[in-house]
Every structure is written in structure tokens, then in C-alpha cells.
Short mmCIF file of N, CA, C and O in Angstrom, two decimals:
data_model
loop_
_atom_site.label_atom_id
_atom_site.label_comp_id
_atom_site.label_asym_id
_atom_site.label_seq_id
_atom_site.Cartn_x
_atom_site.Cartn_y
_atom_site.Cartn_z
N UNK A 176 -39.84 -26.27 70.35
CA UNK A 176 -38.58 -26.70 69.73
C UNK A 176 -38.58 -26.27 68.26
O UNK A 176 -39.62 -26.36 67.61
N UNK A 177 -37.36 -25.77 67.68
CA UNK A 177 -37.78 -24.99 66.45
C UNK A 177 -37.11 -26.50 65.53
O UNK A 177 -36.43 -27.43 65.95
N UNK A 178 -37.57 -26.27 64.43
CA UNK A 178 -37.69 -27.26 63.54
C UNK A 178 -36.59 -27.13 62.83
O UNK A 178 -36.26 -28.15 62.22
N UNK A 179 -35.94 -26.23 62.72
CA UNK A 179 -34.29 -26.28 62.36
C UNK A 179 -33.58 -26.02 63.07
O UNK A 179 -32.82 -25.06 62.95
N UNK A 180 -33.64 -27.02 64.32
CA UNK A 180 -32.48 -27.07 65.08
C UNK A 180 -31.33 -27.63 64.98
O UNK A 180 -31.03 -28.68 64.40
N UNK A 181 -30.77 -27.00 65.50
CA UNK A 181 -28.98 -27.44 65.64
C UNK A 181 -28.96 -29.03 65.43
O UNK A 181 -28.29 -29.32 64.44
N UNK A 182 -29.40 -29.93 65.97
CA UNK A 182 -29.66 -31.29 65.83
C UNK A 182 -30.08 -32.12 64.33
O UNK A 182 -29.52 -33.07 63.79
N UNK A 183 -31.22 -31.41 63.96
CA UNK A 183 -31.45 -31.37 62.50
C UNK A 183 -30.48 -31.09 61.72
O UNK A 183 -30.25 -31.86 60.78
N UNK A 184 -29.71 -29.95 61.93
CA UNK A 184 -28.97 -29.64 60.80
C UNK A 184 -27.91 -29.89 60.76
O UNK A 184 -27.26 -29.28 59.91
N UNK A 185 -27.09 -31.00 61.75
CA UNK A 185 -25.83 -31.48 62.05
C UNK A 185 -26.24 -32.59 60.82
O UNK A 185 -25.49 -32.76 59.86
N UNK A 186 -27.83 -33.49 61.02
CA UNK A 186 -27.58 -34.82 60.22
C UNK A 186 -27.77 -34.17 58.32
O UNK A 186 -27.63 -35.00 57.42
N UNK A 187 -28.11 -32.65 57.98
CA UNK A 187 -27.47 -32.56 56.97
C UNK A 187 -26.00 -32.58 56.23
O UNK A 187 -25.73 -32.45 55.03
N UNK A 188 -25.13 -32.80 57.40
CA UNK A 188 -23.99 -32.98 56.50
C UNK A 188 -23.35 -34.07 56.90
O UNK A 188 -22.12 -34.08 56.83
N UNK A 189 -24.30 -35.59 57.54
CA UNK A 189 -23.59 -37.06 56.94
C UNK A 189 -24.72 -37.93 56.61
O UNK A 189 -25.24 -38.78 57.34
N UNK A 190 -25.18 -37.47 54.89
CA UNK A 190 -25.73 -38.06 54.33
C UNK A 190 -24.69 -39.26 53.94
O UNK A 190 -23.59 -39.11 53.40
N UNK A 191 -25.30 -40.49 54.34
CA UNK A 191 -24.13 -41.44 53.55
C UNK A 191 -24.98 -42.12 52.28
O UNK A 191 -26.14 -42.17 51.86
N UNK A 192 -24.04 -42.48 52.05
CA UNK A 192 -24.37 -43.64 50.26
C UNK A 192 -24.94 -42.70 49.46
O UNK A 192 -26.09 -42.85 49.04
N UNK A 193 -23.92 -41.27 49.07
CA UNK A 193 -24.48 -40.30 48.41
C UNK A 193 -23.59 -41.14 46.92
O UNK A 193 -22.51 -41.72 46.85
N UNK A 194 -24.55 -40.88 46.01
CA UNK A 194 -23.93 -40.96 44.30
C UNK A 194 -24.75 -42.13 44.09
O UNK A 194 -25.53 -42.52 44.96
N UNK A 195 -24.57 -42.89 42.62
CA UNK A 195 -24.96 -44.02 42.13
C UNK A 195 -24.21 -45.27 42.25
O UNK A 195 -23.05 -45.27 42.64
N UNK A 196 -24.90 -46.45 41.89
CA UNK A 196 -24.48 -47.70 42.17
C UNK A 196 -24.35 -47.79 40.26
O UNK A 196 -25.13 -47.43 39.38
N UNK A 197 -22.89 -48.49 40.21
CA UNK A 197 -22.72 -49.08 38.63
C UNK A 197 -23.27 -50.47 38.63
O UNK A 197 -22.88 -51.17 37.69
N UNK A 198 -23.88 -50.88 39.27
CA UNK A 198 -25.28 -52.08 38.50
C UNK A 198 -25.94 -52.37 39.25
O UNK A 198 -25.73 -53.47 39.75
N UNK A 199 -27.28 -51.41 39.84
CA UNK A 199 -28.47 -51.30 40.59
C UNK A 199 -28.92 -52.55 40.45
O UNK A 199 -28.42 -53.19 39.52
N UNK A 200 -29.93 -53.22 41.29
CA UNK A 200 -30.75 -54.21 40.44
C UNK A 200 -32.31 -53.37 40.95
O UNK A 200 -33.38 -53.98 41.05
N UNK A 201 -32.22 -52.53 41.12
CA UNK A 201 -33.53 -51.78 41.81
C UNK A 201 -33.55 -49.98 41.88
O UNK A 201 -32.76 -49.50 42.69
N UNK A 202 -34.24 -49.18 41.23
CA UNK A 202 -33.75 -48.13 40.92
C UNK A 202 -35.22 -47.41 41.67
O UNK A 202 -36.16 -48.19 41.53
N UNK A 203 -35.56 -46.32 42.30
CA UNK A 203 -36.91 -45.61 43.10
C UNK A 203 -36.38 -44.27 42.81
O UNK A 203 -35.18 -43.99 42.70
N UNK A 204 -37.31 -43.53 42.70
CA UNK A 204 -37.36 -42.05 42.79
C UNK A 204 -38.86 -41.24 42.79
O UNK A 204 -39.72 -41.14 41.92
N UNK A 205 -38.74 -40.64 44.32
CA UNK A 205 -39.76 -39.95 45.14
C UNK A 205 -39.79 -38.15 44.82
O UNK A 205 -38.71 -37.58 44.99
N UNK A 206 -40.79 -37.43 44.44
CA UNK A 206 -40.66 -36.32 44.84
C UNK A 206 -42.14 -35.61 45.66
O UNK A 206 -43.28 -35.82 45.25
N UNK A 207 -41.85 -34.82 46.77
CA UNK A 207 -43.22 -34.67 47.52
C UNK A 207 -43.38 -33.23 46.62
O UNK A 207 -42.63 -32.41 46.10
N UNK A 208 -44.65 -33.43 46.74
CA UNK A 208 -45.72 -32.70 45.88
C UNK A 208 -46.04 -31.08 46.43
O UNK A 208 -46.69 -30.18 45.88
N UNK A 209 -45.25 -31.11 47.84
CA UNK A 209 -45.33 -29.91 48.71
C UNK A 209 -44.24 -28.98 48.56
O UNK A 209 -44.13 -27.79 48.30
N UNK A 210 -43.39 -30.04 48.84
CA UNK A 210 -42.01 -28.88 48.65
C UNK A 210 -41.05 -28.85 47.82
O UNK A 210 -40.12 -28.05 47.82
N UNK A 211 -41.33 -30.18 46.68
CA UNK A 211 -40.42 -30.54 45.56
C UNK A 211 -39.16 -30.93 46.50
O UNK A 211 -38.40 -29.97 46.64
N UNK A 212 -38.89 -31.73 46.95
CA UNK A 212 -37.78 -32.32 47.17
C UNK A 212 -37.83 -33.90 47.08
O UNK A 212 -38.72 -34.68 47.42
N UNK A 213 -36.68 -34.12 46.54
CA UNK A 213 -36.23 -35.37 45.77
C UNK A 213 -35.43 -36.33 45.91
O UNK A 213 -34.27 -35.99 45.66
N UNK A 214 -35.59 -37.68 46.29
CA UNK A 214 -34.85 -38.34 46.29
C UNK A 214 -35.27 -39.56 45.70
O UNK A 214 -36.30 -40.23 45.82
N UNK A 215 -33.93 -39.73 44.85
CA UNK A 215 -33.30 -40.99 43.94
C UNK A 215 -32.48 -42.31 44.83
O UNK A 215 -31.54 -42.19 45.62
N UNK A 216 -33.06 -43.33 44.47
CA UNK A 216 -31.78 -44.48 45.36
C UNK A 216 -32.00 -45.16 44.52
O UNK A 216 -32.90 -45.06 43.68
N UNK A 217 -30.67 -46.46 44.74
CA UNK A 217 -30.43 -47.52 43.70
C UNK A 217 -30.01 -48.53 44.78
O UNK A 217 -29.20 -48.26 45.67
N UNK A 218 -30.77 -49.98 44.61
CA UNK A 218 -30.31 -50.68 45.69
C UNK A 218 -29.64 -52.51 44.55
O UNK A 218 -29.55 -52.80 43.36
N UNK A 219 -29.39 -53.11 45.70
CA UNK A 219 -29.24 -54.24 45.41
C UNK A 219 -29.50 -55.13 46.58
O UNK A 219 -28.94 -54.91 47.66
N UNK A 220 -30.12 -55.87 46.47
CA UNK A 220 -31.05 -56.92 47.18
C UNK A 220 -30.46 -57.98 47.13
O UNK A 220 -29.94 -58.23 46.04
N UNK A 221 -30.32 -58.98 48.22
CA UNK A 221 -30.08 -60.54 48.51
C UNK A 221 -30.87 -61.10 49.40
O UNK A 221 -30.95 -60.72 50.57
N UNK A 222 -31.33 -61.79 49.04
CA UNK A 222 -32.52 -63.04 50.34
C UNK A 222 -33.35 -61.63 50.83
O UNK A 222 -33.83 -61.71 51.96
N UNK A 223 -33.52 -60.70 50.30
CA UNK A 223 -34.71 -59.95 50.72
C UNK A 223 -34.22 -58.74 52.08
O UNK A 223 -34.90 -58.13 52.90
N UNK A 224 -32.43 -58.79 51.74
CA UNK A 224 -32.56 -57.34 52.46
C UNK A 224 -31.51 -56.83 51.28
O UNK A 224 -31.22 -57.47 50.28
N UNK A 225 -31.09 -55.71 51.59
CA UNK A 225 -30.17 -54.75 50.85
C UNK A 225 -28.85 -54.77 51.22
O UNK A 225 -28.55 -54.36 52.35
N UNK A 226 -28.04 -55.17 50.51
CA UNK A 226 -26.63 -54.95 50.55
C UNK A 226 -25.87 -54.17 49.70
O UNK A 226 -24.69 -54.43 49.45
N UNK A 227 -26.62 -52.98 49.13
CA UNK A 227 -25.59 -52.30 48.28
C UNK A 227 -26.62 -51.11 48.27
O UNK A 227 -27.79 -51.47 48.31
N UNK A 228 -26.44 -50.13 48.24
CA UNK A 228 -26.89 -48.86 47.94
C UNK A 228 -26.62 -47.33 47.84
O UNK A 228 -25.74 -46.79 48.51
N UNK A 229 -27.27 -46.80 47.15
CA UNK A 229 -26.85 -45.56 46.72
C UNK A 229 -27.98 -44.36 46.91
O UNK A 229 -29.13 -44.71 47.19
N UNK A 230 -27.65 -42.95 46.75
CA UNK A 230 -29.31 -42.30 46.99
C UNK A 230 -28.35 -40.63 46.59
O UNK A 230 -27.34 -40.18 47.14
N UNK A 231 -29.07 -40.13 45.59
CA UNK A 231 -29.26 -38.50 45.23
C UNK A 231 -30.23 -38.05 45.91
O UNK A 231 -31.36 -38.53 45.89
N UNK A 232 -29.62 -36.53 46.95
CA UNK A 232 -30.46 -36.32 47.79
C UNK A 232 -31.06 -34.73 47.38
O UNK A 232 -30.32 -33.81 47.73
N UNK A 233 -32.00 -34.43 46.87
CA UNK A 233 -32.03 -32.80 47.04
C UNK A 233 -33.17 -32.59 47.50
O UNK A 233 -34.23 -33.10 47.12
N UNK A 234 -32.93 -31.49 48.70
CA UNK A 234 -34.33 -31.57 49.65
C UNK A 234 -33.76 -30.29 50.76
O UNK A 234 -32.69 -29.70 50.92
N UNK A 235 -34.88 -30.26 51.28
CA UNK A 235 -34.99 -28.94 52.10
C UNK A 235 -33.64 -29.87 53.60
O UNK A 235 -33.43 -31.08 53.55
N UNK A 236 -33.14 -29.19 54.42
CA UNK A 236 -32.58 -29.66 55.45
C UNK A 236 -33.12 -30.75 56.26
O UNK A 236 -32.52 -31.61 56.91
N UNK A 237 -34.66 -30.48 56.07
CA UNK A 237 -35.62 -32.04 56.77
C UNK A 237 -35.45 -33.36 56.16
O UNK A 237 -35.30 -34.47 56.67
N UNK A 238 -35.50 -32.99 54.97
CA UNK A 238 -35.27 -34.05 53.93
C UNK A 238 -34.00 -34.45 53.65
O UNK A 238 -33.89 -35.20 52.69
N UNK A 239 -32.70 -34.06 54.39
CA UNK A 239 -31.75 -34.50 53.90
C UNK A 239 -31.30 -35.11 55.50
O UNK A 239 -30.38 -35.90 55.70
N UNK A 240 -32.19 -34.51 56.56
CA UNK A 240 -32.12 -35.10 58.05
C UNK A 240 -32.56 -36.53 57.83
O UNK A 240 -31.89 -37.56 57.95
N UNK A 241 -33.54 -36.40 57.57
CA UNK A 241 -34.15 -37.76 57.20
C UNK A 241 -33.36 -38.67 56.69
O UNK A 241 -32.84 -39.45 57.49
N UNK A 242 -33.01 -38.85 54.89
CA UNK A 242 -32.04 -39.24 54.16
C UNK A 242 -31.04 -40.08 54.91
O UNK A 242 -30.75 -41.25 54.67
N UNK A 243 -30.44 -39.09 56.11
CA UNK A 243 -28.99 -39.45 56.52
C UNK A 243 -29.47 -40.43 57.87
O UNK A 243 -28.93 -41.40 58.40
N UNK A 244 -30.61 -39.76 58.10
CA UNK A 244 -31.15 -41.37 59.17
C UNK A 244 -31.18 -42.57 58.99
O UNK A 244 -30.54 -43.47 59.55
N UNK A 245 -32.12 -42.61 57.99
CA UNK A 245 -32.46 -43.70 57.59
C UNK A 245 -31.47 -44.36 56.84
O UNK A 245 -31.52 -45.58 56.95
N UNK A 246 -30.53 -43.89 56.05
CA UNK A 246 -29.65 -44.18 55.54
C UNK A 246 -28.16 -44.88 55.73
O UNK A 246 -27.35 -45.43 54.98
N UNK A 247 -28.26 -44.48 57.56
CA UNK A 247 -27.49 -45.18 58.00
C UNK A 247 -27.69 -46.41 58.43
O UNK A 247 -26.61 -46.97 58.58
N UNK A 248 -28.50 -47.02 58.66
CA UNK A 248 -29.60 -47.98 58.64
C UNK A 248 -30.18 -48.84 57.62
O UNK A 248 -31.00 -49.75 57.73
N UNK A 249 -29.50 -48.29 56.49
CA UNK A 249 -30.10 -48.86 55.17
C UNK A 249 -29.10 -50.66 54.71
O UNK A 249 -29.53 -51.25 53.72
N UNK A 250 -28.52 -50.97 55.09
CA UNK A 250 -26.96 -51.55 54.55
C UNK A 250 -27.78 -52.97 55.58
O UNK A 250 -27.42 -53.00 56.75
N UNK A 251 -28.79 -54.04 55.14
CA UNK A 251 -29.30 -55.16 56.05
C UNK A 251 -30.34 -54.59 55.68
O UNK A 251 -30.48 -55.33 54.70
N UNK A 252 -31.40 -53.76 55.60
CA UNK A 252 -32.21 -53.51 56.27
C UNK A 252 -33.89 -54.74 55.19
O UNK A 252 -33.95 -54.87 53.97
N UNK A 253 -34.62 -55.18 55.92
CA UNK A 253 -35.52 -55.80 54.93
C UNK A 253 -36.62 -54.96 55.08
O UNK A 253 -36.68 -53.89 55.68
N UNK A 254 -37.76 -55.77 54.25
CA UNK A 254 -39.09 -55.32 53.90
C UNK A 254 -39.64 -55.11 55.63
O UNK A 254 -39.82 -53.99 56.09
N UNK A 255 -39.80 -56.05 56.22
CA UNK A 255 -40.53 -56.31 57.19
C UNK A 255 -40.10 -54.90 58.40
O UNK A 255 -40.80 -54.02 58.90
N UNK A 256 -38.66 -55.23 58.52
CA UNK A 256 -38.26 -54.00 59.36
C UNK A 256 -38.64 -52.42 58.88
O UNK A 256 -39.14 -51.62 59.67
N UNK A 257 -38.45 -52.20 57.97
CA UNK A 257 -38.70 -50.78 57.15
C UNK A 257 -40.07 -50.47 57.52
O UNK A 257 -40.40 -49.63 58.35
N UNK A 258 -40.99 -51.38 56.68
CA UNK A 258 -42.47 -51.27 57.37
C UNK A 258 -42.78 -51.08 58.82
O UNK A 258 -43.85 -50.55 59.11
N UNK A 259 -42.01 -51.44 59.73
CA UNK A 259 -42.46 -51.40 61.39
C UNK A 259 -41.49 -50.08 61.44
O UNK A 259 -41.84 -49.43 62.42
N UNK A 260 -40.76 -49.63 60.98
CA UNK A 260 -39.70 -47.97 61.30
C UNK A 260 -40.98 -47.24 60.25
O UNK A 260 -41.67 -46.49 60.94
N UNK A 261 -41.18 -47.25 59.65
CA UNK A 261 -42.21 -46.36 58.48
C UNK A 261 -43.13 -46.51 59.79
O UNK A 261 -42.31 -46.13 60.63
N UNK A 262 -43.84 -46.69 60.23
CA UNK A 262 -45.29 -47.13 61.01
C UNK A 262 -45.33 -45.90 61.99
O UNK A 262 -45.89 -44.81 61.94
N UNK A 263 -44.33 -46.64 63.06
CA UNK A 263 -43.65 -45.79 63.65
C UNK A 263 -43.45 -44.22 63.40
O UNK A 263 -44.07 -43.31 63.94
N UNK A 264 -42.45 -44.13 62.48
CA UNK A 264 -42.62 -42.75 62.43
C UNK A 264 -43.40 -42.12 61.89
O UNK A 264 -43.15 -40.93 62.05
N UNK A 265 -44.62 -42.35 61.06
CA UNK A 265 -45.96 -42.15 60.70
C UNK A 265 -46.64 -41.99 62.01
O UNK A 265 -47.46 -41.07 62.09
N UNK A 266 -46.52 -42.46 62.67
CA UNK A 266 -47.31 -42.37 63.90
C UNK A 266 -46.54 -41.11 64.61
O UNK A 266 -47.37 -40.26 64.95
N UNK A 267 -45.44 -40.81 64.88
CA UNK A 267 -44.67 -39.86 65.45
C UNK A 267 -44.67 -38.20 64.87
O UNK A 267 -44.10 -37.28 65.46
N UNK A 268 -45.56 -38.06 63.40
CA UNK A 268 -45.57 -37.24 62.93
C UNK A 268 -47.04 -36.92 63.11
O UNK A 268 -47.59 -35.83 62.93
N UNK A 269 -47.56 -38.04 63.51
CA UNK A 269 -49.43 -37.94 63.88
C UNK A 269 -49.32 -37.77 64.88
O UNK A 269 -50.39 -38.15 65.35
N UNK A 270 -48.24 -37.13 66.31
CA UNK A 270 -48.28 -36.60 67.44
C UNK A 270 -47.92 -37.89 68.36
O UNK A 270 -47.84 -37.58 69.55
N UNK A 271 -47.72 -39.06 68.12
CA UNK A 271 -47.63 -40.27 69.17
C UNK A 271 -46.21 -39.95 69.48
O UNK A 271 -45.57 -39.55 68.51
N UNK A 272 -45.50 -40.03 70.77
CA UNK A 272 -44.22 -40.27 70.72
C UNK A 272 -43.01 -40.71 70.29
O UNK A 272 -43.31 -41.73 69.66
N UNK A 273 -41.94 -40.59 70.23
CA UNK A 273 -41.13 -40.81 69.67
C UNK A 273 -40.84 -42.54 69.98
O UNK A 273 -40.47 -42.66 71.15
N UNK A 274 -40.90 -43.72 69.37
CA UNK A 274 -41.01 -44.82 69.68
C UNK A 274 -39.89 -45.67 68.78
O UNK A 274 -40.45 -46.29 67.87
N UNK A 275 -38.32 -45.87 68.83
CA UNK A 275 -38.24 -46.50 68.06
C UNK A 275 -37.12 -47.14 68.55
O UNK A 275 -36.36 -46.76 69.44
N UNK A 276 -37.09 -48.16 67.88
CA UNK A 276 -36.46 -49.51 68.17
C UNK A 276 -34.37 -49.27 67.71
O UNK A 276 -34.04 -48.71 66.67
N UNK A 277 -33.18 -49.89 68.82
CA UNK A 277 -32.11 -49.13 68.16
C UNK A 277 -31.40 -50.15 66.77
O UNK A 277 -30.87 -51.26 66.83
N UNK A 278 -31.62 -49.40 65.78
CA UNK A 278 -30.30 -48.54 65.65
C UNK A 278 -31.30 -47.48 64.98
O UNK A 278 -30.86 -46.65 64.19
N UNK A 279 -32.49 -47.52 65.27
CA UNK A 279 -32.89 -45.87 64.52
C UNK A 279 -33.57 -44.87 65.36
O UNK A 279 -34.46 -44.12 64.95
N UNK A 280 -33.10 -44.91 66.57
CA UNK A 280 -33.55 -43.51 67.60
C UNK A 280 -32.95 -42.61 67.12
O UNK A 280 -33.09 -41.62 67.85
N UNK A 281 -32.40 -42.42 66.34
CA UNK A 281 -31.93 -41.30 65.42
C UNK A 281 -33.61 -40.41 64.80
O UNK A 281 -33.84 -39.24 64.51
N UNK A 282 -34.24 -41.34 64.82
CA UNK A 282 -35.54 -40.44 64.24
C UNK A 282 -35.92 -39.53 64.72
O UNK A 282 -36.19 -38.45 64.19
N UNK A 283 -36.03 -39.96 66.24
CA UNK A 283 -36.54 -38.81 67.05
C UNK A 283 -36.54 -37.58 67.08
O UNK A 283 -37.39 -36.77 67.45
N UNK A 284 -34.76 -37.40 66.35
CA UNK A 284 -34.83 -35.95 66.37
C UNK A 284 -35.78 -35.16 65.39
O UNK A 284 -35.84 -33.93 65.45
N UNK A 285 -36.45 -35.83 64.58
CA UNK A 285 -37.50 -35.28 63.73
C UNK A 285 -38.41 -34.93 64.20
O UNK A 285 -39.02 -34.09 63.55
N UNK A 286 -38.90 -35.26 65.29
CA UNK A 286 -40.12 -35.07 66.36
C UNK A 286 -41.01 -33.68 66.18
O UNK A 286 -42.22 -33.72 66.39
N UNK A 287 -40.30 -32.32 65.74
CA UNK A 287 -40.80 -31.01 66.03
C UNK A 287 -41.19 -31.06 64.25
O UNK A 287 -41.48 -29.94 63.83
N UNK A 288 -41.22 -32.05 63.29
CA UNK A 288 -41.72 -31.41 61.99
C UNK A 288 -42.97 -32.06 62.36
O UNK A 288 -43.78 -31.68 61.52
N UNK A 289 -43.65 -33.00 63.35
CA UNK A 289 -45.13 -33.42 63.48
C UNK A 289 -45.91 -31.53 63.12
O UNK A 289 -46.68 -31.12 62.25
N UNK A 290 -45.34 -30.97 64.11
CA UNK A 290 -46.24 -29.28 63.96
C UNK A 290 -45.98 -28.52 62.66
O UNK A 290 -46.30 -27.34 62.51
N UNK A 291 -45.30 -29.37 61.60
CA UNK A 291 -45.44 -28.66 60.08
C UNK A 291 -45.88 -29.89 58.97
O UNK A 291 -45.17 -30.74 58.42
N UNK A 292 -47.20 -29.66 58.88
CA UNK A 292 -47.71 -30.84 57.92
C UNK A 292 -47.27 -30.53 56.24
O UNK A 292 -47.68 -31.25 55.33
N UNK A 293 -46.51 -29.54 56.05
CA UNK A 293 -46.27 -28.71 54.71
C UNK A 293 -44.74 -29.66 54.55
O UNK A 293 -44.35 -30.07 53.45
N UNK A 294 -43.96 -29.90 55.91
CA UNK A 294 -42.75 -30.65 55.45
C UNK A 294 -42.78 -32.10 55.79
O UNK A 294 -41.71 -32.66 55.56
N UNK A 295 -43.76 -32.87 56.28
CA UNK A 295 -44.36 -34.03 56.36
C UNK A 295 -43.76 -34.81 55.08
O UNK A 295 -43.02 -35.71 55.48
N UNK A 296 -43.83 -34.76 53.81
CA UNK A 296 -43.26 -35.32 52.58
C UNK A 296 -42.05 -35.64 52.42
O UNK A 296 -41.41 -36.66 52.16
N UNK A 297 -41.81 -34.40 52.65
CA UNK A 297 -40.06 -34.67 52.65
C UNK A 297 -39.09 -35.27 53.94
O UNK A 297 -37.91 -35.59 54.03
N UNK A 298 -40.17 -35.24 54.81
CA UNK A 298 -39.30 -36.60 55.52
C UNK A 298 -39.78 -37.83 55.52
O UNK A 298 -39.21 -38.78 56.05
N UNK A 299 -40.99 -37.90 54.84
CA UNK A 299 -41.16 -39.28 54.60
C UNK A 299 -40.60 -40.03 53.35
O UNK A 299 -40.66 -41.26 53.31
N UNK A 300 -40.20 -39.48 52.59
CA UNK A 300 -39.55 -39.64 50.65
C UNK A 300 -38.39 -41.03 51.15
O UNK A 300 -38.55 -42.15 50.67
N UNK A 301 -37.42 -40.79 52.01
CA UNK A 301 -36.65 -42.44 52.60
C UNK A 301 -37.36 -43.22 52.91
O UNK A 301 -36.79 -44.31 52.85
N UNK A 302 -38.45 -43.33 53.27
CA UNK A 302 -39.48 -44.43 53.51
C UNK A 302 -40.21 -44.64 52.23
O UNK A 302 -40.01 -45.72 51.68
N UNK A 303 -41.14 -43.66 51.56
CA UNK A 303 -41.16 -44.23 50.67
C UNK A 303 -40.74 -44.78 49.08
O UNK A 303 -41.40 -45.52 48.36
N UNK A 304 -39.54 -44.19 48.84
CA UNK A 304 -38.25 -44.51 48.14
C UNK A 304 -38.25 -46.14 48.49
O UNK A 304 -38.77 -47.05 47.84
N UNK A 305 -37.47 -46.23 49.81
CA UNK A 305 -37.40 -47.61 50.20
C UNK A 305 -38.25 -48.56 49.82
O UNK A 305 -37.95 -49.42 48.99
N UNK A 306 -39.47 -48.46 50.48
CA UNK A 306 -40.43 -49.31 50.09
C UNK A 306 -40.65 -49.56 48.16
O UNK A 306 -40.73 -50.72 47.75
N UNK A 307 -40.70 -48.74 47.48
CA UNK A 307 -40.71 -48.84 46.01
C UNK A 307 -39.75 -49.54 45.83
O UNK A 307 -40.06 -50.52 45.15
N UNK A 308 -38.32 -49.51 46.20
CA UNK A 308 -37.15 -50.41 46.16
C UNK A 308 -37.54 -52.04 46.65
O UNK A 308 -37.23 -53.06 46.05
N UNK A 309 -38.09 -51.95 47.55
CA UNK A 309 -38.38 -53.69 47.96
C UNK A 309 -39.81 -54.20 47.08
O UNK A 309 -39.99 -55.40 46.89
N UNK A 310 -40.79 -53.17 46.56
CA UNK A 310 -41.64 -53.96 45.82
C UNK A 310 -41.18 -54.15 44.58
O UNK A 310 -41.46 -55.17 43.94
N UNK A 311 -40.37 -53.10 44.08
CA UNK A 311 -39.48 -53.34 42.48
C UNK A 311 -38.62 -54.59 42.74
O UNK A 311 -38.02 -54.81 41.68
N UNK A 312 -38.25 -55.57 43.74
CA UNK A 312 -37.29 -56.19 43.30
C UNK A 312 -38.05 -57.53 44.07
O UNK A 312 -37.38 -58.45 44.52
N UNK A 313 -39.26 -57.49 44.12
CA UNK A 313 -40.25 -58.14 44.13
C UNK A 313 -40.33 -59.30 45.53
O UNK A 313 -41.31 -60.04 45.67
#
């Protein structure tokens, strides 16, 4: 399966909660060390999930596949859940199957970057963006 497939490159163009939030209470910014791609988010937190957010995306097509996954998914989402979807697809890029709980079987289609450890970063940068967002807002 080639790694820029048609599937991949449909979820580059509905990145949602693209731009900034005018009063973050939580601000993260990731860049992987492999391929320089970058992403910025700004959240706002209540009782420990997210109800407001924002995210600057610049990144190779994996990284903006990603982005728009997880991103749709982002609007509720808490600490606890993020960590069990991060796990998961950590494990899915270490060759385990595609395993995930709905509303994010959307991941799956990432499945064919497990065989490129060079773009590994840049689809993980929404996970760990996120996570910096829930320990910044403590």
C-alpha cells in the first residue's frame, strides 16, 4: 500500500480548527526533528476536557493526515482518552494492527507509514501537541 494514497491525501484537505484561538488558556508547539514539520495548537480546557481549539498545521501530507484525524476528535476529548488513542496508535506504527475505538478509526488509514520510520514524527506531533496541552493546563 503506498503511503500517499488517495485516502491519505483526501484527509489533507479537511484539516479542521485551522487558525488561532483569541484567548487560549493553553498554547503547545511540536516540531519532529526528521522532517521539520510543525504543529502549533491553542486549547481551552473545562473539568479536564477541551472545548475550544485551534492548530497551525505545516507538515508533509502525513502530518496534515494526521492533524485532520485527530482533530476531528479533538472538541470533548480528555487526558485519559488521548492517552489510550496515543497507545494505540504507537502500537500501530510498531506493526500491531489497526485497533481503535469509534470515533477515531479514522487512524487506520495511517497504517502503511508503520514501513517509514523517517515519517513516524510527523504523525505523531497531534498526539504529542495534545498531550503538552493537557499537562500545561495542569
Amino acid at each position: 500500500m503506498d503511503v500517499y494514497n488517495k485516502d491519505i491525501l483526501r484527509w489533507t484537505t479537511r484539516i479542521p480548527h485551522l487558525g488561532r484561538l483569541d484567548h487560549p488558556q493553553v498554547s503547545a508547539a511540536r516540531t519532529s526533528r526528521i522532517c521539520g514539520s510543525r504543529l502549533t495548537a491553542e486549547a481551552v480546557l473545562d473539568a479536564g476536557k477541551i472545548t475550544d481549539f485551534a492548530q497551525e498545521v505545516k507538515a508533509c501530507a502525513l502530518g496534515q493526515a494526521s492533524a485532520a484525524i485527530v482533530g476531528q476528535n479533538v472538541i470533548g476529548l480528555d487526558a485519559v482518552t488521548l492517552a489510550d488513542v496515543h497507545h494505540r496508535f504507537s502500537d500501530m506504527l510498531k506493526g500491531a494492527a489497526p485497533d481503535f475505538p469509534e470515533p477515531w478509526a479514522g487512524l487506520a488509514v495511517l497504517a502503511p507509514v508503520r514501513d517509514y520510520p523517517g515519517r513516524h514524527g510527523s504523525v505523531m506531533l497531534p498526539f504529542e501537541v495534545l498531550t503538552d496541552l493537557f499537562e500545561a493546563a495542569g
